[in-house]
Coordinates of C-alpha atoms in Angstrom, one line a residue:
X1 CA 65.7 59.0 179.3
X2 CA 67.2 62.3 178.0
X3 CA 70.2 62.6 175.7
X4 CA 72.6 63.3 178.5
X5 CA 71.5 60.2 180.5
X6 CA 71.7 58.1 177.4
X7 CA 75.3 59.1 176.6
X8 CA 76.2 58.9 180.3
X9 CA 76.3 55.2 179.8
X10 CA 80.1 54.6 179.8
X11 CA 80.0 51.5 177.6
X12 CA 78.1 53.5 174.9
X13 CA 80.6 56.4 175.2
X14 CA 83.6 54.1 174.8
X15 CA 82.0 52.3 171.8
X16 CA 81.0 55.5 170.1
X17 CA 84.5 56.9 170.7
X18 CA 86.2 53.9 169.2
X19 CA 84.0 53.9 166.1
X20 CA 84.5 57.6 165.5
X21 CA 88.3 57.4 165.9
X22 CA 88.6 54.4 163.6
X23 CA 86.3 55.9 160.9
X24 CA 88.1 59.2 160.9
X25 CA 91.5 57.5 160.7
X26 CA 90.5 55.2 157.8
X27 CA 88.9 58.1 155.9
X28 CA 92.0 60.3 156.3
X29 CA 94.4 57.6 155.1
X30 CA 92.4 56.7 152.1
X31 CA 91.4 60.3 151.2
X32 CA 94.9 61.6 151.1
X33 CA 96.6 58.3 150.3
X34 CA 99.0 58.7 153.2
X35 CA 102.2 56.7 153.1
X36 CA 103.1 54.3 156.0
X37 CA 105.6 56.9 157.4
X38 CA 102.9 59.6 157.3
X39 CA 100.5 57.4 159.1
X40 CA 103.1 56.6 161.8
X41 CA 103.7 60.4 162.4
X42 CA 100.0 60.9 162.6
X43 CA 99.4 58.0 165.1
X44 CA 102.4 59.2 167.2
X45 CA 100.9 62.7 167.4
X46 CA 97.5 61.2 168.5
X47 CA 99.2 59.3 171.3
X48 CA 101.4 62.2 172.3
X49 CA 98.5 64.7 172.3
X50 CA 96.3 62.3 174.3
X51 CA 98.9 62.5 177.1
X52 CA 98.7 66.3 177.0
X53 CA 95.0 66.9 176.5
X54 CA 93.6 64.5 179.1
X55 CA 94.8 66.7 181.9
X56 CA 95.4 70.1 180.2
X57 CA 91.9 71.4 180.6
X58 CA 91.5 70.2 184.2
X59 CA 94.6 71.8 185.8
X60 CA 92.8 74.9 186.9
X61 CA 89.7 73.0 188.1
X62 CA 91.9 70.6 190.1
X63 CA 93.9 73.3 191.7
X64 CA 91.0 75.7 192.5
X65 CA 88.2 73.3 193.1
X66 CA 86.8 72.8 196.6
X67 CA 88.0 69.9 198.7
X68 CA 84.5 68.4 198.7
X69 CA 84.6 68.2 194.8
X70 CA 88.1 66.6 194.8
X71 CA 90.0 69.8 194.2
X72 CA 92.9 71.3 196.2
X73 CA 91.0 74.5 197.2
X74 CA 93.8 76.9 196.1
X75 CA 92.9 80.6 195.6
X76 CA 92.2 81.9 192.1
X77 CA 95.6 83.5 191.6
X78 CA 97.5 80.3 192.3
X79 CA 95.2 78.3 190.1
X80 CA 95.6 80.9 187.3
X81 CA 99.4 80.8 187.8
X82 CA 99.4 77.0 187.3
X83 CA 97.4 77.3 184.1
X84 CA 99.6 80.2 182.8
X85 CA 102.8 78.1 183.4
X86 CA 101.8 76.1 180.3
X87 CA 102.3 79.2 178.1
X88 CA 105.2 80.7 180.1
X89 CA 107.5 77.7 179.5
X90 CA 106.5 77.6 175.9
X91 CA 107.9 81.1 175.3
X92 CA 111.3 79.9 176.3
X93 CA 111.2 76.5 174.7
X94 CA 109.7 76.7 171.3
X95 CA 112.5 78.4 169.4
X96 CA 115.4 76.6 171.2
X97 CA 113.7 73.3 170.4
X98 CA 114.1 74.0 166.7
X99 CA 117.6 75.3 167.1
X100 CA 118.7 72.3 169.2
X101 CA 117.0 69.7 167.1
X102 CA 118.8 71.2 164.1
X103 CA 122.1 71.3 165.9
X104 CA 121.9 67.7 167.1
X105 CA 120.2 66.7 163.8
X106 CA 117.4 64.9 165.7
X107 CA 113.7 65.7 166.4
X108 CA 113.0 62.2 167.8
X109 CA 115.3 62.8 170.8
X110 CA 113.5 65.9 172.0
X111 CA 110.0 64.3 171.6
X112 CA 111.4 61.5 173.9
X113 CA 112.6 64.0 176.5
X114 CA 109.2 65.7 176.5
X115 CA 107.4 62.4 177.0
X116 CA 109.8 61.5 179.9
X117 CA 109.1 64.8 181.6
X118 CA 105.4 64.4 181.2
X119 CA 105.5 60.9 182.8
X120 CA 107.7 62.1 185.7
X121 CA 105.6 65.1 186.6
X122 CA 102.4 63.1 186.3
X123 CA 103.7 60.7 188.9
X124 CA 104.6 63.6 191.1
X125 CA 101.0 64.9 190.9
X126 CA 99.6 61.5 191.8
X127 CA 102.0 60.9 194.7
X128 CA 101.9 64.5 196.1
X129 CA 99.1 66.7 194.7
X130 CA 100.3 70.2 195.5
X131 CA 100.9 73.6 194.0
X132 CA 104.5 72.7 193.1
X133 CA 103.7 69.3 191.5
X134 CA 100.8 70.8 189.4
X135 CA 103.1 73.7 188.4
X136 CA 105.8 71.2 187.2
X137 CA 103.1 69.2 185.4
X138 CA 101.9 72.4 183.7
X139 CA 105.5 73.1 182.6
X140 CA 105.8 69.6 181.2
X141 CA 102.5 70.0 179.3
X142 CA 103.7 73.3 177.9
X143 CA 107.0 71.7 176.8
X144 CA 104.9 68.9 175.2
X145 CA 102.7 71.4 173.4
X146 CA 105.7 73.3 172.2
X147 CA 106.8 70.2 170.2
X148 CA 103.5 70.2 168.2
X149 CA 105.3 72.5 165.8
X150 CA 108.0 69.9 165.3
X151 CA 105.3 67.4 164.3
X152 CA 104.0 69.9 161.8
X153 CA 107.5 70.3 160.3
X154 CA 108.1 66.5 160.2
X155 CA 104.7 66.0 158.5
X156 CA 105.0 69.0 156.1
X157 CA 108.3 67.8 154.8
X158 CA 106.7 64.6 153.5
X159 CA 104.7 66.9 151.1
X160 CA 105.8 69.2 148.3
X161 CA 106.2 73.0 148.9
X162 CA 102.8 73.9 147.6
X163 CA 101.0 71.5 150.0
X164 CA 102.2 73.1 153.3
X165 CA 98.7 74.4 154.2
X166 CA 97.1 71.1 153.2
X167 CA 99.6 69.2 155.5
X168 CA 98.6 71.4 158.4
X169 CA 94.9 70.7 157.7
X170 CA 95.5 66.9 157.6
X171 CA 97.6 66.8 160.8
X172 CA 95.0 69.0 162.6
X173 CA 92.8 65.8 162.7
X174 CA 95.2 64.1 165.2
X175 CA 94.4 66.4 168.2
X176 CA 90.7 65.8 167.6
X177 CA 91.2 62.0 167.7
X178 CA 93.1 62.5 170.9
X179 CA 90.2 64.5 172.4
X180 CA 87.8 61.7 171.4
X181 CA 90.0 59.1 173.0
X182 CA 90.5 60.9 176.3
X183 CA 87.0 62.3 176.8
X184 CA 85.5 59.1 178.2
X185 CA 88.4 58.9 180.8
X186 CA 87.7 62.5 181.7
X187 CA 84.0 61.8 182.2
X188 CA 84.8 58.7 184.3
X189 CA 87.0 60.7 186.6
X190 CA 84.5 63.6 187.1
X191 CA 81.1 61.9 186.8
X192 CA 80.6 61.8 190.6
X193 CA 82.0 63.8 193.5
X194 CA 84.6 63.9 194.7
X195 CA 86.2 64.0 191.3
X196 CA 89.1 61.6 190.8
X197 CA 91.6 63.9 189.2
X198 CA 94.5 61.6 190.0
X199 CA 93.0 59.1 187.6
X200 CA 93.4 61.5 184.7
X201 CA 97.1 62.1 185.6
X202 CA 97.7 58.4 185.8
X203 CA 96.1 57.9 182.3
X204 CA 98.2 60.8 181.0
X205 CA 101.3 58.9 182.1
X206 CA 100.0 55.7 180.4
X207 CA 99.4 57.5 177.1
X208 CA 102.9 59.1 177.3
X209 CA 104.4 55.7 178.0
X210 CA 102.7 54.1 175.0
X211 CA 103.8 57.1 172.8
X212 CA 107.4 56.6 174.0
X213 CA 107.4 53.0 173.0
X214 CA 105.7 53.7 169.7
X215 CA 108.3 56.4 169.0
X216 CA 111.1 53.8 169.1
X217 CA 109.8 52.4 165.8
X218 CA 109.4 55.8 164.1
X219 CA 112.3 57.0 161.9
X220 CA 113.7 60.4 162.5
X221 CA 113.3 62.3 159.2
X222 CA 115.5 65.3 160.2
X223 CA 117.9 66.1 157.4
X224 CA 121.6 66.0 158.1
X225 CA 122.3 69.5 156.7
X226 CA 122.0 72.5 159.1
X227 CA 119.1 74.8 158.4
X228 CA 119.1 76.9 161.6
X229 CA 121.8 79.5 160.9
X230 CA 122.2 83.0 162.2
X231 CA 121.9 84.5 158.7
X232 CA 118.6 82.7 158.0
X233 CA 117.3 83.6 161.4
X234 CA 118.1 87.3 161.0
X235 CA 116.6 87.1 157.5
X236 CA 113.3 85.9 158.9
X237 CA 113.3 88.5 161.6
X238 CA 114.0 91.2 159.0
X239 CA 110.8 90.3 157.0
X240 CA 108.2 92.8 158.3
X241 CA 105.4 90.9 156.7
X242 CA 106.4 87.7 158.6
X243 CA 106.6 89.7 161.9
X244 CA 103.1 90.9 161.3
X245 CA 102.0 87.3 161.1
X246 CA 103.8 86.7 164.4
X247 CA 101.9 89.5 166.0
X248 CA 98.6 88.1 164.7
X249 CA 99.7 84.7 166.2
X250 CA 100.0 86.4 169.7
X251 CA 96.5 87.8 169.3
X252 CA 94.9 84.6 168.1
X253 CA 96.6 82.4 170.8
X254 CA 95.5 84.9 173.4
X255 CA 91.9 84.7 172.2
X256 CA 92.0 80.9 172.1
X257 CA 93.5 80.3 175.6
X258 CA 91.5 83.1 177.4
X259 CA 88.2 81.7 176.0
X260 CA 88.7 77.9 176.0
X261 CA 90.4 75.0 177.6
X262 CA 91.0 75.0 181.4
X263 CA 89.4 78.4 181.8
X264 CA 86.1 77.4 180.3
X265 CA 86.2 74.1 182.2
X266 CA 86.6 76.0 185.4
X267 CA 83.8 78.4 184.4
X268 CA 81.5 75.5 183.5
X269 CA 82.1 73.8 186.8
X270 CA 81.1 76.9 188.9
X271 CA 77.8 76.9 190.8
X272 CA 76.4 79.7 188.6
X273 CA 76.8 77.6 185.4
X274 CA 76.7 74.1 186.9
X275 CA 77.2 72.3 183.5
X276 CA 76.7 68.5 183.6
X277 CA 80.0 66.6 184.0
X278 CA 79.4 64.8 180.7
X279 CA 79.1 68.0 178.8
X280 CA 82.2 69.4 180.5
X281 CA 84.1 66.2 179.5
X282 CA 83.1 66.7 175.9
X283 CA 83.8 70.5 175.7
X284 CA 87.2 69.9 174.3
X285 CA 85.8 67.3 171.9
X286 CA 83.3 69.8 170.5
X287 CA 85.9 72.5 170.3
X288 CA 88.4 70.2 168.5
X289 CA 85.8 68.7 166.2
X290 CA 84.8 72.1 164.9
X291 CA 88.4 73.2 164.8
X292 CA 89.1 70.1 162.7
X293 CA 86.3 70.9 160.2
X294 CA 87.6 74.5 160.0
X295 CA 91.1 73.3 159.5
X296 CA 90.2 71.0 156.6
X297 CA 88.0 73.6 155.0
X298 CA 90.9 76.1 155.1
X299 CA 93.2 73.8 153.1
X300 CA 90.8 72.4 150.5
X301 CA 87.9 75.0 150.1
X302 CA 88.1 78.4 151.8
X303 CA 91.6 79.4 150.7
X304 CA 90.5 79.1 147.0
X305 CA 86.9 80.3 147.4
X306 CA 87.2 83.4 149.7
X307 CA 90.9 83.9 150.1
X308 CA 93.2 83.9 153.1
X309 CA 92.3 87.3 154.5
X310 CA 88.5 86.7 154.5
X311 CA 89.1 83.2 156.0
X312 CA 91.0 84.8 158.9
X313 CA 88.4 87.5 159.4
X314 CA 85.6 84.9 159.4
X315 CA 87.5 82.9 162.1
X316 CA 87.9 85.9 164.3
X317 CA 84.3 86.9 163.8
X318 CA 83.1 83.5 165.0
X319 CA 85.4 83.7 168.1
X320 CA 83.9 87.2 168.7
X321 CA 80.4 85.7 168.6
X322 CA 81.2 83.1 171.3
X323 CA 83.0 85.6 173.5
X324 CA 80.0 87.9 173.5
X325 CA 77.6 85.0 174.3
X326 CA 79.8 83.8 177.2
X327 CA 80.1 87.4 178.4
X328 CA 76.4 87.7 178.9
X329 CA 75.0 84.2 179.4
X330 CA 75.4 81.5 182.0
X331 CA 73.0 79.0 180.4
X332 CA 75.0 75.7 180.3
X333 CA 73.3 74.3 177.2
X334 CA 73.8 77.5 175.2
X335 CA 77.5 77.7 176.3
X336 CA 78.1 74.1 175.3
X337 CA 76.4 74.4 171.9
X338 CA 78.0 77.8 171.0
X339 CA 81.4 76.6 172.1
X340 CA 81.5 75.0 168.6
X341 CA 81.6 78.6 167.2
X342 CA 84.8 79.2 169.2
X343 CA 86.4 76.0 168.0
X344 CA 85.5 76.7 164.4
X345 CA 86.7 80.2 164.6
X346 CA 90.0 79.2 166.0
X347 CA 90.4 76.4 163.5
X348 CA 90.1 78.9 160.7
X349 CA 92.4 81.6 162.1
X350 CA 95.0 79.2 163.5
X351 CA 95.5 77.1 160.4
X352 CA 95.6 80.2 158.1
X353 CA 98.3 81.8 160.2
X354 CA 100.3 78.5 160.6
X355 CA 100.1 77.9 156.8
X356 CA 101.3 81.4 156.1
X357 CA 104.2 81.1 158.5
X358 CA 105.5 78.1 156.4
X359 CA 104.2 78.2 152.9
X360 CA 105.8 81.4 151.5
X361 CA 109.2 80.1 152.6
X362 CA 111.6 77.5 151.2
X363 CA 111.9 74.1 152.9
X364 CA 115.2 75.0 154.6
X365 CA 113.6 78.1 156.2
X366 CA 110.5 76.4 157.7
X367 CA 112.2 75.3 161.0
X368 CA 113.3 78.9 161.6
X369 CA 110.0 80.6 160.7
X370 CA 108.0 78.1 162.6
X371 CA 110.3 78.4 165.7
X372 CA 110.0 82.2 165.7
X373 CA 106.2 82.1 165.0
X374 CA 105.6 79.6 167.8
X375 CA 107.6 81.7 170.3
X376 CA 105.3 84.6 169.6
X377 CA 102.3 82.3 169.7
X378 CA 103.4 81.1 173.2
X379 CA 103.2 84.7 174.5
X380 CA 99.5 84.8 173.7
X381 CA 99.1 81.4 175.4
X382 CA 100.7 82.7 178.6
X383 CA 98.6 85.9 178.8
X384 CA 95.5 84.1 177.8
X385 CA 95.7 82.1 181.0
X386 CA 97.4 84.9 183.0
X387 CA 94.6 87.4 182.3
X388 CA 92.4 85.8 185.0
X389 CA 95.1 86.3 187.6
X390 CA 95.7 89.9 186.5
X391 CA 92.1 90.9 186.6
X392 CA 91.6 89.1 190.0
X393 CA 94.6 91.0 191.5
X394 CA 93.1 94.4 190.3
X395 CA 89.5 93.8 191.1
X396 CA 89.7 91.2 193.8
X397 CA 87.5 93.1 196.3
X398 CA 84.9 94.4 193.8
X399 CA 84.5 91.5 191.3
X400 CA 82.4 88.3 192.0
X401 CA 83.6 85.1 190.3
X402 CA 80.9 85.5 187.7
X403 CA 81.9 89.1 186.9
X404 CA 85.6 87.9 186.7
X405 CA 84.8 85.3 184.0
X406 CA 82.4 87.5 182.1
X407 CA 84.8 90.5 182.1
X408 CA 87.5 88.3 180.6
X409 CA 85.1 87.1 177.8
X410 CA 84.1 90.7 177.0
X411 CA 87.8 91.7 177.0
X412 CA 88.4 88.9 174.5
X413 CA 85.5 90.2 172.4
X414 CA 87.3 93.6 172.2
X415 CA 90.6 91.9 171.2
X416 CA 88.7 90.0 168.4
X417 CA 87.4 93.4 167.1
X418 CA 90.9 94.8 167.2
X419 CA 92.3 91.7 165.3
X420 CA 89.6 92.0 162.6
X421 CA 90.5 95.7 162.0
X422 CA 94.2 94.8 162.0
X423 CA 93.6 92.1 159.4
X424 CA 91.8 94.6 157.1
X425 CA 94.8 96.9 157.5
X426 CA 97.7 94.4 156.9
X427 CA 96.1 92.6 153.9
X428 CA 96.7 95.6 151.6
X429 CA 97.7 95.5 148.0
X430 CA 101.4 95.7 148.9
X431 CA 101.3 92.6 151.1
X432 CA 98.5 90.6 149.4
X433 CA 100.8 88.5 147.2
X434 CA 102.8 87.3 150.2
X435 CA 99.8 86.7 152.5
X436 CA 97.8 84.9 149.9
X437 CA 100.6 82.7 148.5

């Protein structure tokens, strides 16, 4: 019995998942001596992100997969549009969410709204799987992902000003736990053909429902004073160093979403790669696991040892390595193993930029800087998914499916090189104190 056959035993998968989840949670609570309230925010994010992550990577595969495999057999452009809707809605939601939560003095209310939207659109997909229902579901997931920044603010405010980067590292564990929790359900739905995609959308609604009920017992820690003012907003936009960070956020998010998630799942399920369903189900786990390791290392090791600039360059270099491998290879085992490089690289670059968007600023500025940064970040998400449709429209007659995917990976490699050069340029002596704070 080979390793894949061994772990294809569903009972073993569920048991392994439960043990890993519990062990990581206990370790985290004891290591950082988290308060009860910090633990509640952490658990809430795990439940919330489970509702998002269980279907996020399968939207494109569901829409574009053949009827025989359980898909809806939509053309590549429609499938890419569904995937890109996730980032498109984020562009218009991320900043207003911060402004509105500040105006109404409540973050909890908007998390509840997002969960209700996810539940409603999940039900629509199950009842009537179509382009429109999947598009609405993708919008709902995008709105949900937009609130991740709210969780970061809620969590960071329970730490002192100098621990902003550490709080980001700690909270980055929550998405990994969510990936561990949902992976067995993803495998159960896709282990045999036709794939039961509806089951994943049902489970997403279940996780969202549990998160909604749990949220009722979580206190809203939004302060009563207004932080989101026009003066502070313009002050943040007037900081050129901060705008450079926002530009880097666009680039890093583009690299991440063009070379991972639903795009890689769709690539792995093609006939020319033909990756085993178990490996596909655990792609996001591998990515998130190494993203987690990188995120923790950023906060407690790398920032002190090699500095922020070198940590960012290291992350971009690892993403570059994976993009080059995926651009020239269709070996499923190699793609699965080296996917860890992509997750580790993104974990370094994402956490560095997120910490820099918060740490140099006072507590009452963090909602504004995070909202602006996340809006720029969403632009990269949108084009990371949209790039497939753009290339398909231009080269529809001359590109095979394999050439389409590999051309995107090679384009991502070029963007990684550009980002590395830009990092060397912007981390000059003049900006070093701000960037390395």
